[in-house]
Amino acid sequence: MSAMGGDFTGLRALDLFAGSGALGLELLSRGAEHVTFVERAPASLRVLRQNVGSVGAEGRASVVSSDVFRFLSESLETASVPDLALADPPYQSGASARLVEAFLRAPFAQTLWVEHASREALPDVPGLRQRRYGDTTLSALTRSP
């Protein structure tokens, strides 16, 4: 979170490939207004819903049971683009590169942060910022005005 600036007060965000919801719940604890969690694995969804409930975030969170790419293509309106999208897709699945490509075609947030394996290649994109932490890299893209 510190790599992203640390202050998320009032932001609307997406937590893609949400898993247990740790990233999005951290955003909420740091002042985000609302987080939409997108996850498709039934076991992860159960844990995610429990975690949202255990911290009392039901009013500031939406849990969507969907494939991330289906959600992005069918559910988002360009008029209501969230401030931030975080993604932690399964390593070596190719999903990180697909997310960057989808963002380039139709930005689905003001800023996209993707956590991925350092050895996983992403498209060579002007403006792509990266921070490497050993075997893990955080890559960020900002929507063009």
Short mmCIF file of C-alpha atoms in Angstrom, two decimals:
data_model
loop_
_atom_site.label_atom_id
_atom_site.label_comp_id
_atom_site.label_asym_id
_atom_site.label_seq_id
_atom_site.Cartn_x
_atom_site.Cartn_y
_atom_site.Cartn_z
CA MET A 1 0.00 0.00 0.00
CA SER A 2 2.86 2.38 0.69
CA ALA A 3 4.09 1.92 -2.90
CA MET A 4 0.72 3.31 -4.05
CA GLY A 5 0.92 6.40 -1.88
CA GLY A 6 -0.85 5.18 1.23
CA ASP A 7 -3.78 7.65 1.26
CA PHE A 8 -6.95 6.26 -0.25
CA THR A 9 -9.48 8.56 1.41
CA GLY A 10 -12.71 8.76 -0.59
CA LEU A 11 -11.53 6.55 -3.47
CA ARG A 12 -13.68 4.05 -5.31
CA ALA A 13 -11.74 0.91 -6.18
CA LEU A 14 -11.80 -2.52 -7.76
CA ASP A 15 -10.08 -5.54 -6.21
CA LEU A 16 -9.71 -7.92 -9.16
CA PHE A 17 -8.87 -11.58 -8.55
CA ALA A 18 -9.81 -10.64 -4.99
CA GLY A 19 -9.20 -13.98 -3.27
CA SER A 20 -9.69 -13.36 0.45
CA GLY A 21 -10.12 -9.62 -0.17
CA ALA A 22 -6.98 -8.58 1.69
CA LEU A 23 -6.02 -5.82 -0.76
CA GLY A 24 -9.48 -4.26 -0.97
CA LEU A 25 -10.07 -4.54 2.77
CA GLU A 26 -6.76 -2.75 3.34
CA LEU A 27 -7.98 0.03 1.04
CA LEU A 28 -11.17 0.33 3.08
CA SER A 29 -9.18 0.48 6.32
CA ARG A 30 -7.19 3.35 4.80
CA GLY A 31 -10.26 5.40 3.92
CA ALA A 32 -11.51 4.16 0.54
CA GLU A 33 -15.18 5.01 0.06
CA HIS A 34 -16.14 1.79 -1.74
CA VAL A 35 -14.45 -1.35 -3.07
CA THR A 36 -15.92 -3.78 -5.59
CA PHE A 37 -14.36 -7.22 -5.13
CA VAL A 38 -14.36 -9.53 -8.18
CA GLU A 39 -13.65 -13.23 -7.67
CA ARG A 40 -14.95 -16.42 -9.25
CA ALA A 41 -13.63 -19.28 -7.09
CA PRO A 42 -16.44 -20.50 -4.78
CA ALA A 43 -14.12 -21.20 -1.83
CA SER A 44 -12.49 -17.77 -2.13
CA LEU A 45 -15.91 -16.11 -2.40
CA ARG A 46 -17.02 -17.71 0.87
CA VAL A 47 -13.90 -16.46 2.66
CA LEU A 48 -14.17 -13.05 1.02
CA ARG A 49 -17.79 -12.58 2.12
CA GLN A 50 -16.90 -13.68 5.65
CA ASN A 51 -13.98 -11.24 5.75
CA VAL A 52 -16.09 -8.33 4.52
CA GLY A 53 -18.68 -9.15 7.19
CA SER A 54 -16.15 -9.62 9.97
CA VAL A 55 -14.81 -6.09 9.51
CA GLY A 56 -18.30 -4.59 9.11
CA ALA A 57 -17.66 -3.34 5.58
CA GLU A 58 -20.88 -4.53 3.94
CA GLY A 59 -22.06 -0.97 3.27
CA ARG A 60 -18.80 0.00 1.58
CA ALA A 61 -18.15 -3.20 -0.36
CA SER A 62 -19.70 -5.14 -3.23
CA VAL A 63 -18.74 -8.74 -3.90
CA VAL A 64 -19.14 -9.86 -7.50
CA SER A 65 -18.97 -13.53 -8.44
CA SER A 66 -17.54 -13.39 -11.95
CA ASP A 67 -14.58 -13.96 -14.18
CA VAL A 68 -12.59 -10.72 -14.08
CA PHE A 69 -12.43 -10.29 -17.85
CA ARG A 70 -16.16 -10.94 -18.26
CA PHE A 71 -16.86 -8.41 -15.49
CA LEU A 72 -14.64 -5.79 -17.16
CA SER A 73 -16.22 -6.26 -20.57
CA GLU A 74 -19.85 -6.42 -19.41
CA SER A 75 -20.20 -4.51 -16.16
CA LEU A 76 -18.29 -1.27 -16.18
CA GLU A 77 -19.61 1.95 -17.60
CA THR A 78 -17.05 4.46 -18.80
CA ALA A 79 -18.91 7.27 -17.00
CA SER A 80 -18.28 5.67 -13.61
CA VAL A 81 -14.64 4.62 -13.90
CA PRO A 82 -13.24 3.83 -10.43
CA ASP A 83 -10.23 5.70 -9.14
CA LEU A 84 -8.13 2.61 -8.61
CA ALA A 85 -7.99 -1.04 -9.66
CA LEU A 86 -5.79 -3.55 -7.84
CA ALA A 87 -5.15 -7.00 -9.24
CA ASP A 88 -3.29 -10.01 -7.92
CA PRO A 89 -3.98 -12.65 -10.58
CA PRO A 90 -2.58 -16.16 -10.35
CA TYR A 91 1.12 -16.04 -11.21
CA GLN A 92 2.19 -17.33 -14.62
CA SER A 93 -1.44 -17.49 -15.81
CA GLY A 94 -1.00 -14.76 -18.42
CA ALA A 95 -3.75 -12.76 -16.71
CA SER A 96 -1.42 -9.89 -15.76
CA ALA A 97 -0.52 -9.20 -19.38
CA ARG A 98 -4.19 -9.59 -20.40
CA LEU A 99 -5.20 -7.01 -17.77
CA VAL A 100 -2.65 -4.50 -19.04
CA GLU A 101 -3.86 -5.07 -22.61
CA ALA A 102 -7.50 -4.66 -21.55
CA PHE A 103 -6.60 -1.45 -19.71
CA LEU A 104 -4.88 -0.08 -22.81
CA ARG A 105 -7.94 -0.82 -24.96
CA ALA A 106 -10.50 0.57 -22.51
CA PRO A 107 -9.17 1.93 -19.21
CA PHE A 108 -11.39 0.54 -16.45
CA ALA A 109 -9.91 2.72 -13.68
CA GLN A 110 -7.90 5.89 -13.34
CA THR A 111 -4.92 3.80 -12.21
CA LEU A 112 -4.24 0.06 -12.42
CA TRP A 113 -1.82 -1.74 -10.10
CA VAL A 114 -0.98 -5.36 -10.90
CA GLU A 115 1.05 -7.69 -8.68
CA HIS A 116 2.81 -10.39 -10.70
CA ALA A 117 5.84 -12.62 -10.81
CA SER A 118 8.95 -10.64 -11.74
CA ARG A 119 9.71 -13.12 -14.51
CA GLU A 120 6.24 -12.66 -16.04
CA ALA A 121 6.56 -10.35 -19.05
CA LEU A 122 4.08 -7.53 -19.50
CA PRO A 123 3.53 -5.60 -22.72
CA ASP A 124 6.09 -2.85 -23.27
CA VAL A 125 3.95 0.20 -22.62
CA PRO A 126 5.02 3.84 -22.34
CA GLY A 127 4.30 5.07 -18.83
CA LEU A 128 4.37 1.63 -17.20
CA ARG A 129 5.87 2.04 -13.74
CA GLN A 130 7.34 -0.96 -11.96
CA ARG A 131 8.70 -1.72 -8.50
CA ARG A 132 10.44 -5.03 -8.01
CA TYR A 133 10.47 -6.84 -4.69
CA GLY A 134 12.50 -10.00 -5.33
CA ASP A 135 10.30 -12.48 -7.17
CA THR A 136 7.33 -10.09 -7.14
CA THR A 137 6.79 -6.93 -9.18
CA LEU A 138 4.14 -4.24 -8.82
CA SER A 139 3.30 -2.65 -12.17
CA ALA A 140 1.17 0.46 -12.52
CA LEU A 141 -0.49 2.28 -15.39
CA THR A 142 -2.41 5.53 -15.28
CA ARG A 143 -5.28 6.33 -17.61
CA SER A 144 -4.43 8.91 -20.27
CA PRO A 145 -6.46 12.13 -20.05
#
